[in-house]
Amino acid sequence: MDTLRDLWHGYAVHETGTRNNPADALSAIEAASDQKTLDEARVAFLGKKGRLTAASAAMKDLPNEEKPAYGQALNVARSAVTTAIDGKLAQLQEQADQKSVEGIDLTLPPRELLEGGLHPLTLIKDRAIQILRRMGFALADGPEIETEYHCFDALNTPDDHPARNEKDTFYFDSGKLLRTHTSSVQIRTMEKATPPVRIIAPGSAYRRDEIDATHLSVFNQLEGLFVAEDVKLGDLKGTLEYFLRALFGDKTEVRFRPHFFPFTEPSFEIDVKLHVKGQAPKWIEVAGCGMVDPAVFTSLTASRGDDLFDPERVTGFAFGMGLDRLAMIQWGIKDIRQLIDNDTRFLKQFS
Ligand code: DAH
């Protein structure tokens, strides 16, 4: 410092007076209490109109023999000032950092990290897929915005069938609709495949149902289709019984009740017996199924233009189950709306 001051006195004073003593600069920097004052000090000494800049400009008026020493003194002064500014800046920053963590109580317990979990619908879907894949079913899918053809016509559904009603189904102006069941994937798959076909298709379906404890307008199904030579009703029964027992337990009672679906003949609804503590056991419907109606194969054969799905050649079974229903049975959920409420108190139970 002394050397610096001496140098400075020796030369810089020459033109600009004692105000230019670099000690001024250093104490101004030292005194800066925040970044703003520090920056002001920097501008005052090093800026375009700063004192050091002015002192440099003064050099040109010095006698030549004095210039080297003067220049050297300026350099020393400049680097002393720069170093001081850098040092001060670091110091101010550290102070600011320290201030920002002041008052943080390191002894406080950490906030609980919420752990995510899979939604019950995902759990039941994954489980169903796992069981059926083991039996040789491959995953398939199709669009949720469907044509009437894929959703109804190709599935042998007559024009006056109630499901086609605008009251029950969401139609678009284009004439397309939100699929009312995943059975349309049967057609989508068979349009392209070569038998044997053994697929499952989980996915959403849409109906204009009044929403209540057992109905939502968007729900989830899992469709299945097996088409090959010589598929029999016994194959259907065995497959679905095996599936439901794998899902709900070996002892699960399963019942096939004759029913009607346009695209299967014969058709059945499947019930499983539900045992709830303190209540009489009751049968709950979980799926529809049946042997693929030959009319479906006939119309498909016409649209494909080959005979791979000729009803004389192949037979098949199909099924469609409600995944929401399966989840409700699995966990005793009483109100289907809990599946879409996103109430973490409910969902937590599954993670
Ligand atoms: N698609 C029917 C429904 O949504 C369920 C169904 C019944 C699917 C019989 C099938 C079947 O594949 O063969 O109610």
mmCIF file of C-alpha atoms and ligand atoms in Angstrom:
data_model
loop_
_atom_site.group_PDB
_atom_site.id
_atom_site.type_symbol
_atom_site.label_atom_id
_atom_site.label_comp_id
_atom_site.label_asym_id
_atom_site.label_seq_id
_atom_site.Cartn_x
_atom_site.Cartn_y
_atom_site.Cartn_z
ATOM 1 C CA MET A 1 0.000 0.000 0.000
ATOM 2 C CA ASP A 2 2.681 2.424 0.920
ATOM 3 C CA THR A 3 4.527 1.754 -2.249
ATOM 4 C CA LEU A 4 1.348 2.231 -4.160
ATOM 5 C CA ARG A 5 0.608 5.450 -2.445
ATOM 6 C CA ASP A 6 4.155 6.689 -3.024
ATOM 7 C CA LEU A 7 4.001 5.819 -6.663
ATOM 8 C CA TRP A 8 0.700 7.483 -6.962
ATOM 9 C CA HIS A 9 1.917 10.572 -5.226
ATOM 10 C CA GLY A 10 4.904 10.664 -7.392
ATOM 11 C CA TYR A 11 3.003 10.625 -10.635
ATOM 12 C CA ALA A 12 -0.723 10.798 -10.623
ATOM 13 C CA VAL A 13 -0.783 13.841 -8.410
ATOM 14 C CA HIS A 14 1.064 15.476 -11.173
ATOM 15 C CA GLU A 15 -2.066 16.097 -13.143
ATOM 16 C CA THR A 16 -5.138 15.360 -11.136
ATOM 17 C CA GLY A 17 -4.268 16.239 -7.600
ATOM 18 C CA THR A 18 -4.257 14.355 -4.333
ATOM 19 C CA ARG A 19 -7.843 13.293 -4.805
ATOM 20 C CA ASN A 20 -6.411 10.567 -6.929
ATOM 21 C CA ASN A 21 -4.600 8.910 -4.159
ATOM 22 C CA PRO A 22 -5.423 5.226 -4.713
ATOM 23 C CA ALA A 23 -5.899 4.906 -1.016
ATOM 24 C CA ASP A 24 -9.133 6.828 -1.621
ATOM 25 C CA ALA A 25 -10.217 4.173 -4.019
ATOM 26 C CA LEU A 26 -9.295 1.381 -1.687
ATOM 27 C CA SER A 27 -11.088 2.884 1.263
ATOM 28 C CA ALA A 28 -14.156 3.651 -0.844
ATOM 29 C CA ILE A 29 -14.200 0.033 -1.922
ATOM 30 C CA GLU A 30 -13.584 -1.165 1.562
ATOM 31 C CA ALA A 31 -16.432 1.010 2.849
ATOM 32 C CA ALA A 32 -18.944 -0.223 0.276
ATOM 33 C CA SER A 33 -21.736 -1.884 2.180
ATOM 34 C CA ASP A 34 -23.599 -3.369 -0.741
ATOM 35 C CA GLN A 35 -23.146 -4.196 -4.398
ATOM 36 C CA LYS A 36 -24.620 -0.905 -5.480
ATOM 37 C CA THR A 37 -22.121 1.288 -3.613
ATOM 38 C CA LEU A 38 -19.348 -1.019 -4.708
ATOM 39 C CA ASP A 39 -20.389 -0.569 -8.292
ATOM 40 C CA GLU A 40 -20.470 3.185 -7.836
ATOM 41 C CA ALA A 41 -16.912 3.055 -6.515
ATOM 42 C CA ARG A 42 -15.879 0.935 -9.501
ATOM 43 C CA VAL A 43 -17.352 3.439 -11.932
ATOM 44 C CA ALA A 44 -15.778 6.356 -10.047
ATOM 45 C CA PHE A 45 -12.283 4.889 -10.401
ATOM 46 C CA LEU A 46 -12.292 2.574 -13.378
ATOM 47 C CA GLY A 47 -15.251 3.821 -15.414
ATOM 48 C CA LYS A 48 -14.940 5.822 -18.626
ATOM 49 C CA LYS A 49 -14.982 9.060 -16.717
ATOM 50 C CA GLY A 50 -13.319 7.548 -13.676
ATOM 51 C CA ARG A 51 -10.277 8.926 -12.015
ATOM 52 C CA LEU A 52 -7.868 6.240 -13.079
ATOM 53 C CA THR A 53 -8.977 6.655 -16.640
ATOM 54 C CA ALA A 54 -8.370 10.390 -16.370
ATOM 55 C CA ALA A 55 -4.966 9.775 -14.814
ATOM 56 C CA SER A 56 -4.084 7.483 -17.733
ATOM 57 C CA ALA A 57 -5.086 10.162 -20.185
ATOM 58 C CA ALA A 58 -2.810 12.607 -18.388
ATOM 59 C CA MET A 59 0.210 10.482 -19.183
ATOM 60 C CA LYS A 60 0.543 11.858 -22.658
ATOM 61 C CA ASP A 61 1.502 15.268 -21.261
ATOM 62 C CA LEU A 62 4.386 13.955 -19.196
ATOM 63 C CA PRO A 63 7.982 14.257 -20.260
ATOM 64 C CA ASN A 64 8.973 11.016 -21.996
ATOM 65 C CA GLU A 65 11.434 9.896 -19.339
ATOM 66 C CA GLU A 66 8.727 9.971 -16.696
ATOM 67 C CA LYS A 67 6.198 8.004 -18.681
ATOM 68 C CA PRO A 68 7.412 4.433 -17.937
ATOM 69 C CA ALA A 69 7.352 4.869 -14.174
ATOM 70 C CA TYR A 70 4.050 6.709 -14.351
ATOM 71 C CA GLY A 71 2.578 3.986 -16.514
ATOM 72 C CA GLN A 72 3.824 1.353 -14.144
ATOM 73 C CA ALA A 73 2.333 3.182 -11.200
ATOM 74 C CA LEU A 74 -0.993 3.330 -13.019
ATOM 75 C CA ASN A 75 -0.888 -0.399 -13.659
ATOM 76 C CA VAL A 76 -0.136 -1.137 -10.064
ATOM 77 C CA ALA A 77 -2.953 1.157 -8.999
ATOM 78 C CA ARG A 78 -5.387 -0.375 -11.512
ATOM 79 C CA SER A 79 -4.666 -3.910 -10.439
ATOM 80 C CA ALA A 80 -4.822 -2.970 -6.745
ATOM 81 C CA VAL A 81 -8.225 -1.409 -7.300
ATOM 82 C CA THR A 82 -9.466 -4.332 -9.416
ATOM 83 C CA THR A 83 -8.288 -6.885 -6.879
ATOM 84 C CA ALA A 84 -9.919 -4.914 -4.097
ATOM 85 C CA ILE A 85 -13.202 -4.752 -6.004
ATOM 86 C CA ASP A 86 -13.174 -8.498 -6.707
ATOM 87 C CA GLY A 87 -12.381 -9.267 -3.122
ATOM 88 C CA LYS A 88 -15.077 -6.965 -1.833
ATOM 89 C CA LEU A 89 -17.617 -8.385 -4.252
ATOM 90 C CA ALA A 90 -16.920 -11.914 -3.065
ATOM 91 C CA GLN A 91 -17.195 -10.745 0.505
ATOM 92 C CA LEU A 92 -20.538 -9.007 -0.108
ATOM 93 C CA GLN A 93 -21.879 -12.056 -1.866
ATOM 94 C CA GLU A 94 -20.880 -14.292 0.928
ATOM 95 C CA GLN A 95 -22.557 -11.990 3.388
ATOM 96 C CA ALA A 96 -25.732 -12.007 1.288
ATOM 97 C CA ASP A 97 -25.632 -15.806 1.092
ATOM 98 C CA GLN A 98 -25.230 -16.064 4.789
ATOM 99 C CA LYS A 99 -28.067 -13.692 5.374
ATOM 100 C CA SER A 100 -30.362 -15.705 3.160
ATOM 101 C CA VAL A 101 -29.848 -18.836 5.243
ATOM 102 C CA GLU A 102 -30.003 -16.985 8.523
ATOM 103 C CA GLY A 103 -33.032 -17.971 10.507
ATOM 104 C CA ILE A 104 -33.211 -21.428 8.936
ATOM 105 C CA ASP A 105 -33.633 -23.835 11.755
ATOM 106 C CA LEU A 106 -31.460 -26.790 10.951
ATOM 107 C CA THR A 107 -32.960 -28.768 13.770
ATOM 108 C CA LEU A 108 -36.441 -28.771 12.182
ATOM 109 C CA PRO A 109 -37.563 -32.209 10.951
ATOM 110 C CA PRO A 110 -37.676 -32.412 7.132
ATOM 111 C CA ARG A 111 -40.951 -32.129 5.291
ATOM 112 C CA GLU A 112 -42.489 -35.501 4.566
ATOM 113 C CA LEU A 113 -41.714 -36.716 1.056
ATOM 114 C CA LEU A 114 -44.983 -37.889 -0.426
ATOM 115 C CA GLU A 115 -44.590 -41.218 -2.105
ATOM 116 C CA GLY A 116 -46.569 -41.827 -5.295
ATOM 117 C CA GLY A 117 -48.420 -45.017 -6.049
ATOM 118 C CA LEU A 118 -50.345 -46.627 -8.863
ATOM 119 C CA HIS A 119 -54.049 -45.961 -9.199
ATOM 120 C CA PRO A 120 -56.267 -48.953 -8.356
ATOM 121 C CA LEU A 121 -57.478 -49.040 -11.940
ATOM 122 C CA THR A 122 -53.928 -49.271 -13.175
ATOM 123 C CA LEU A 123 -53.207 -51.977 -10.643
ATOM 124 C CA ILE A 124 -56.167 -54.108 -11.689
ATOM 125 C CA LYS A 125 -55.503 -53.511 -15.380
ATOM 126 C CA ASP A 126 -51.857 -54.500 -15.054
ATOM 127 C CA ARG A 127 -52.809 -57.591 -13.096
ATOM 128 C CA ALA A 128 -55.458 -58.612 -15.660
ATOM 129 C CA ILE A 129 -53.024 -58.094 -18.513
ATOM 130 C CA GLN A 130 -50.377 -60.085 -16.705
ATOM 131 C CA ILE A 131 -52.677 -63.079 -16.256
ATOM 132 C CA LEU A 132 -54.035 -63.008 -19.786
ATOM 133 C CA ARG A 133 -50.653 -62.531 -21.409
ATOM 134 C CA ARG A 134 -49.440 -65.593 -19.644
ATOM 135 C CA MET A 135 -52.282 -67.406 -21.400
ATOM 136 C CA GLY A 136 -51.055 -66.197 -24.786
ATOM 137 C CA PHE A 137 -53.136 -63.071 -25.340
ATOM 138 C CA ALA A 138 -51.309 -60.171 -26.982
ATOM 139 C CA LEU A 139 -52.161 -56.511 -26.445
ATOM 140 C CA ALA A 140 -54.124 -54.690 -29.122
ATOM 141 C CA ASP A 141 -55.805 -51.320 -29.317
ATOM 142 C CA GLY A 142 -57.991 -49.098 -31.424
ATOM 143 C CA PRO A 143 -59.233 -45.508 -31.524
ATOM 144 C CA GLU A 144 -61.580 -44.098 -28.903
ATOM 145 C CA ILE A 145 -63.228 -41.926 -31.553
ATOM 146 C CA GLU A 146 -64.829 -44.600 -33.653
ATOM 147 C CA THR A 147 -66.943 -44.994 -36.731
ATOM 148 C CA GLU A 148 -70.456 -46.357 -36.398
ATOM 149 C CA TYR A 149 -69.264 -49.116 -38.645
ATOM 150 C CA HIS A 150 -66.582 -50.391 -36.249
ATOM 151 C CA CYS A 151 -68.602 -49.792 -33.111
ATOM 152 C CA PHE A 152 -71.903 -51.217 -34.318
ATOM 153 C CA ASP A 153 -72.402 -52.370 -37.931
ATOM 154 C CA ALA A 154 -69.427 -54.688 -38.135
ATOM 155 C CA LEU A 155 -70.475 -56.080 -34.762
ATOM 156 C CA ASN A 156 -73.822 -57.129 -36.166
ATOM 157 C CA THR A 157 -75.688 -54.448 -34.230
ATOM 158 C CA PRO A 158 -79.040 -53.590 -35.818
ATOM 159 C CA ASP A 159 -79.916 -50.016 -36.741
ATOM 160 C CA ASP A 160 -82.521 -49.767 -34.036
ATOM 161 C CA HIS A 161 -80.331 -51.087 -31.218
ATOM 162 C CA PRO A 162 -80.635 -48.822 -28.152
ATOM 163 C CA ALA A 163 -76.842 -48.408 -27.872
ATOM 164 C CA ARG A 164 -76.913 -46.476 -31.152
ATOM 165 C CA ASN A 165 -79.320 -43.970 -29.689
ATOM 166 C CA GLU A 166 -78.130 -40.373 -29.429
ATOM 167 C CA LYS A 167 -79.414 -40.399 -25.877
ATOM 168 C CA ASP A 168 -76.958 -43.110 -24.916
ATOM 169 C CA THR A 169 -73.957 -42.351 -27.062
ATOM 170 C CA PHE A 170 -71.715 -39.334 -27.629
ATOM 171 C CA TYR A 171 -71.808 -38.518 -31.342
ATOM 172 C CA PHE A 172 -69.677 -36.004 -33.202
ATOM 173 C CA ASP A 173 -71.071 -33.861 -35.998
ATOM 174 C CA SER A 174 -68.964 -35.901 -38.375
ATOM 175 C CA GLY A 175 -71.053 -38.951 -37.513
ATOM 176 C CA LYS A 176 -68.196 -40.508 -35.575
ATOM 177 C CA LEU A 177 -68.722 -41.344 -31.925
ATOM 178 C CA LEU A 178 -66.926 -42.041 -28.671
ATOM 179 C CA ARG A 179 -66.775 -45.809 -28.606
ATOM 180 C CA THR A 180 -69.429 -47.275 -26.353
ATOM 181 C CA HIS A 181 -67.378 -50.400 -25.773
ATOM 182 C CA THR A 182 -63.968 -51.786 -26.578
ATOM 183 C CA SER A 183 -65.535 -54.448 -28.803
ATOM 184 C CA SER A 184 -64.685 -52.239 -31.804
ATOM 185 C CA VAL A 185 -61.072 -53.355 -31.295
ATOM 186 C CA GLN A 186 -62.163 -56.867 -32.274
ATOM 187 C CA ILE A 187 -63.026 -55.563 -35.733
ATOM 188 C CA ARG A 188 -59.985 -53.267 -35.985
ATOM 189 C CA THR A 189 -57.771 -56.235 -35.185
ATOM 190 C CA MET A 190 -59.422 -58.770 -37.453
ATOM 191 C CA GLU A 191 -59.361 -56.349 -40.395
ATOM 192 C CA LYS A 192 -55.586 -56.656 -40.421
ATOM 193 C CA ALA A 193 -54.709 -59.945 -38.753
ATOM 194 C CA THR A 194 -54.272 -63.484 -39.925
ATOM 195 C CA PRO A 195 -55.843 -66.161 -37.725
ATOM 196 C CA PRO A 196 -55.193 -67.383 -35.129
ATOM 197 C CA VAL A 197 -55.964 -64.128 -33.324
ATOM 198 C CA ARG A 198 -55.620 -63.971 -29.577
ATOM 199 C CA ILE A 199 -55.773 -60.429 -28.263
ATOM 200 C CA ILE A 200 -56.815 -58.341 -25.320
ATOM 201 C CA ALA A 201 -57.563 -54.638 -25.510
ATOM 202 C CA PRO A 202 -57.889 -52.609 -22.330
ATOM 203 C CA GLY A 203 -59.212 -49.101 -22.799
ATOM 204 C CA SER A 204 -61.829 -46.449 -22.133
ATOM 205 C CA ALA A 205 -65.427 -46.570 -23.251
ATOM 206 C CA TYR A 206 -68.039 -43.811 -23.157
ATOM 207 C CA ARG A 207 -71.747 -43.708 -22.515
ATOM 208 C CA ARG A 208 -74.180 -40.942 -21.735
ATOM 209 C CA ASP A 209 -75.072 -42.525 -18.444
ATOM 210 C CA GLU A 210 -76.391 -40.643 -15.498
ATOM 211 C CA ILE A 211 -73.428 -40.581 -13.089
ATOM 212 C CA ASP A 212 -74.054 -42.395 -9.818
ATOM 213 C CA ALA A 213 -72.371 -44.855 -7.465
ATOM 214 C CA THR A 214 -72.128 -47.525 -10.168
ATOM 215 C CA HIS A 215 -72.039 -45.503 -13.417
ATOM 216 C CA LEU A 216 -69.611 -43.072 -14.983
ATOM 217 C CA SER A 217 -69.787 -41.672 -18.482
ATOM 218 C CA VAL A 218 -66.175 -42.694 -19.024
ATOM 219 C CA PHE A 219 -65.294 -46.138 -17.820
ATOM 220 C CA ASN A 220 -62.764 -48.830 -18.514
ATOM 221 C CA GLN A 221 -63.102 -52.153 -20.201
ATOM 222 C CA LEU A 222 -60.899 -54.992 -21.185
ATOM 223 C CA GLU A 223 -61.845 -56.733 -24.387
ATOM 224 C CA GLY A 224 -60.665 -60.179 -25.371
ATOM 225 C CA LEU A 225 -60.864 -62.119 -28.597
ATOM 226 C CA PHE A 226 -59.676 -65.554 -29.596
ATOM 227 C CA VAL A 227 -60.268 -66.694 -33.156
ATOM 228 C CA ALA A 228 -58.833 -69.858 -34.651
ATOM 229 C CA GLU A 229 -59.952 -73.133 -36.134
ATOM 230 C CA ASP A 230 -62.198 -75.040 -33.818
ATOM 231 C CA VAL A 231 -62.461 -72.706 -30.822
ATOM 232 C CA LYS A 232 -65.201 -73.988 -28.555
ATOM 233 C CA LEU A 233 -67.464 -72.751 -25.824
ATOM 234 C CA GLY A 234 -65.454 -74.859 -23.362
ATOM 235 C CA ASP A 235 -62.366 -72.820 -24.259
ATOM 236 C CA LEU A 236 -64.234 -69.641 -23.418
ATOM 237 C CA LYS A 237 -65.473 -71.014 -20.134
ATOM 238 C CA GLY A 238 -62.129 -72.432 -19.085
ATOM 239 C CA THR A 239 -60.243 -69.273 -20.017
ATOM 240 C CA LEU A 240 -62.521 -66.929 -18.138
ATOM 241 C CA GLU A 241 -62.886 -69.122 -15.095
ATOM 242 C CA TYR A 242 -59.129 -69.463 -14.908
ATOM 243 C CA PHE A 243 -58.732 -65.719 -15.312
ATOM 244 C CA LEU A 244 -61.240 -64.782 -12.612
ATOM 245 C CA ARG A 245 -59.794 -67.285 -10.154
ATOM 246 C CA ALA A 246 -56.264 -66.068 -10.830
ATOM 247 C CA LEU A 247 -57.500 -62.556 -10.130
ATOM 248 C CA PHE A 248 -59.807 -63.070 -7.162
ATOM 249 C CA GLY A 249 -58.538 -66.344 -5.695
ATOM 250 C CA ASP A 250 -58.780 -70.085 -6.361
ATOM 251 C CA LYS A 251 -62.065 -70.523 -4.571
ATOM 252 C CA THR A 252 -63.919 -67.816 -6.466
ATOM 253 C CA GLU A 253 -67.299 -69.001 -7.680
ATOM 254 C CA VAL A 254 -68.042 -68.062 -11.274
ATOM 255 C CA ARG A 255 -71.366 -68.307 -13.069
ATOM 256 C CA PHE A 256 -72.255 -67.993 -16.760
ATOM 257 C CA ARG A 257 -75.722 -66.611 -17.289
ATOM 258 C CA PRO A 258 -77.316 -66.757 -20.763
ATOM 259 C CA HIS A 259 -77.696 -63.287 -22.191
ATOM 260 C CA PHE A 260 -77.854 -61.533 -25.540
ATOM 261 C CA PHE A 261 -75.203 -59.554 -27.404
ATOM 262 C CA PRO A 262 -75.543 -58.840 -31.123
ATOM 263 C CA PHE A 263 -71.989 -59.958 -31.888
ATOM 264 C CA THR A 264 -71.916 -63.262 -30.027
ATOM 265 C CA GLU A 265 -74.076 -66.368 -30.184
ATOM 266 C CA PRO A 266 -74.552 -67.887 -27.721
ATOM 267 C CA SER A 267 -73.878 -65.029 -25.303
ATOM 268 C CA PHE A 268 -73.443 -64.922 -21.559
ATOM 269 C CA GLU A 269 -72.960 -62.600 -18.703
ATOM 270 C CA ILE A 270 -70.442 -63.731 -16.136
ATOM 271 C CA ASP A 271 -71.005 -63.228 -12.444
ATOM 272 C CA VAL A 272 -68.666 -63.849 -9.550
ATOM 273 C CA LYS A 273 -69.907 -64.487 -6.061
ATOM 274 C CA LEU A 274 -68.989 -61.725 -3.729
ATOM 275 C CA HIS A 275 -68.556 -62.358 -0.047
ATOM 276 C CA VAL A 276 -68.697 -59.289 2.129
ATOM 277 C CA LYS A 277 -68.282 -59.694 5.859
ATOM 278 C CA GLY A 278 -71.583 -59.428 7.638
ATOM 279 C CA GLN A 279 -73.625 -59.675 4.439
ATOM 280 C CA ALA A 280 -75.220 -62.493 2.495
ATOM 281 C CA PRO A 281 -72.990 -63.419 -0.469
ATOM 282 C CA LYS A 282 -74.221 -62.023 -3.757
ATOM 283 C CA TRP A 283 -73.539 -62.510 -7.464
ATOM 284 C CA ILE A 284 -71.955 -59.569 -9.219
ATOM 285 C CA GLU A 285 -71.780 -59.231 -12.963
ATOM 286 C CA VAL A 286 -68.235 -58.686 -14.214
ATOM 287 C CA ALA A 287 -68.231 -59.406 -17.930
ATOM 288 C CA GLY A 288 -70.104 -60.186 -21.098
ATOM 289 C CA CYS A 289 -68.919 -62.904 -23.411
ATOM 290 C CA GLY A 290 -69.880 -65.395 -26.045
ATOM 291 C CA MET A 291 -68.952 -67.233 -29.202
ATOM 292 C CA VAL A 292 -68.302 -64.794 -32.047
ATOM 293 C CA ASP A 293 -71.473 -64.621 -34.138
ATOM 294 C CA PRO A 294 -70.849 -66.027 -37.632
ATOM 295 C CA ALA A 295 -72.510 -62.866 -38.983
ATOM 296 C CA VAL A 296 -69.478 -60.899 -37.702
ATOM 297 C CA PHE A 297 -67.124 -63.179 -39.654
ATOM 298 C CA THR A 298 -69.322 -62.971 -42.752
ATOM 299 C CA SER A 299 -69.288 -59.166 -42.821
ATOM 300 C CA LEU A 300 -65.568 -59.147 -42.099
ATOM 301 C CA THR A 301 -64.944 -61.591 -44.918
ATOM 302 C CA ALA A 302 -66.799 -59.260 -47.284
ATOM 303 C CA SER A 303 -64.745 -56.238 -46.199
ATOM 304 C CA ARG A 304 -61.395 -58.089 -46.280
ATOM 305 C CA GLY A 305 -61.996 -59.723 -49.631
ATOM 306 C CA ASP A 306 -60.339 -62.982 -48.571
ATOM 307 C CA ASP A 307 -61.592 -66.046 -46.789
ATOM 308 C CA LEU A 308 -59.258 -66.218 -43.797
ATOM 309 C CA PHE A 309 -62.127 -65.370 -41.460
ATOM 310 C CA ASP A 310 -64.748 -67.333 -43.315
ATOM 311 C CA PRO A 311 -67.153 -68.622 -40.655
ATOM 312 C CA GLU A 312 -66.777 -72.068 -42.197
ATOM 313 C CA ARG A 313 -63.085 -71.904 -41.368
ATOM 314 C CA VAL A 314 -62.796 -70.222 -38.021
ATOM 315 C CA THR A 315 -64.706 -69.890 -34.810
ATOM 316 C CA GLY A 316 -63.935 -67.731 -31.826
ATOM 317 C CA PHE A 317 -64.889 -66.393 -28.476
ATOM 318 C CA ALA A 318 -64.944 -62.859 -27.208
ATOM 319 C CA PHE A 319 -65.365 -61.191 -23.869
ATOM 320 C CA GLY A 320 -65.535 -57.718 -22.459
ATOM 321 C CA MET A 321 -65.198 -56.881 -18.824
ATOM 322 C CA GLY A 322 -65.514 -53.744 -16.774
ATOM 323 C CA LEU A 323 -62.188 -52.906 -15.184
ATOM 324 C CA ASP A 324 -63.796 -50.425 -12.817
ATOM 325 C CA ARG A 325 -66.123 -53.175 -11.662
ATOM 326 C CA LEU A 326 -63.219 -55.566 -11.145
ATOM 327 C CA ALA A 327 -61.403 -52.960 -9.052
ATOM 328 C CA MET A 328 -64.520 -52.329 -6.979
ATOM 329 C CA ILE A 329 -64.841 -56.040 -6.277
ATOM 330 C CA GLN A 330 -61.175 -56.518 -5.573
ATOM 331 C CA TRP A 331 -61.014 -53.802 -2.944
ATOM 332 C CA GLY A 332 -64.616 -53.507 -1.829
ATOM 333 C CA ILE A 333 -65.006 -50.020 -3.276
ATOM 334 C CA LYS A 334 -68.641 -49.016 -2.882
ATOM 335 C CA ASP A 335 -68.781 -45.950 -5.094
ATOM 336 C CA ILE A 336 -67.249 -45.933 -8.587
ATOM 337 C CA ARG A 337 -66.807 -42.158 -8.371
ATOM 338 C CA GLN A 338 -63.998 -42.673 -5.889
ATOM 339 C CA LEU A 339 -61.987 -43.940 -8.836
ATOM 340 C CA ILE A 340 -62.035 -40.499 -10.425
ATOM 341 C CA ASP A 341 -62.199 -38.203 -7.390
ATOM 342 C CA ASN A 342 -58.427 -38.117 -6.947
ATOM 343 C CA ASP A 343 -58.822 -37.953 -3.196
ATOM 344 C CA THR A 344 -55.406 -38.866 -1.856
ATOM 345 C CA ARG A 345 -56.915 -40.225 1.357
ATOM 346 C CA PHE A 346 -58.613 -42.846 -0.804
ATOM 347 C CA LEU A 347 -55.757 -43.408 -3.235
ATOM 348 C CA LYS A 348 -53.128 -43.734 -0.491
ATOM 349 C CA GLN A 349 -54.604 -47.071 0.495
ATOM 350 C CA PHE A 350 -53.335 -48.633 -2.717
ATOM 351 C CA SER A 351 -49.756 -47.418 -2.705
HETATM 352 N N1 DAH B 1 -69.288 -54.950 -25.387
HETATM 353 C C1 DAH B 1 -70.130 -55.461 -24.327
HETATM 354 C C2 DAH B 1 -70.518 -54.314 -23.412
HETATM 355 O O1 DAH B 1 -69.889 -53.298 -23.424
HETATM 356 C C3 DAH B 1 -69.395 -56.483 -23.507
HETATM 357 C C4 DAH B 1 -69.143 -57.717 -24.316
HETATM 358 C C5 DAH B 1 -70.083 -58.713 -24.347
HETATM 359 C C6 DAH B 1 -67.974 -57.842 -25.008
HETATM 360 C C7 DAH B 1 -69.855 -59.862 -25.082
HETATM 361 C C8 DAH B 1 -67.737 -58.997 -25.737
HETATM 362 C C9 DAH B 1 -68.694 -59.993 -25.756
HETATM 363 O O2 DAH B 1 -66.616 -59.177 -26.421
HETATM 364 O O3 DAH B 1 -68.461 -61.119 -26.460
HETATM 365 O O4 DAH B 1 -71.454 -54.441 -22.673
#
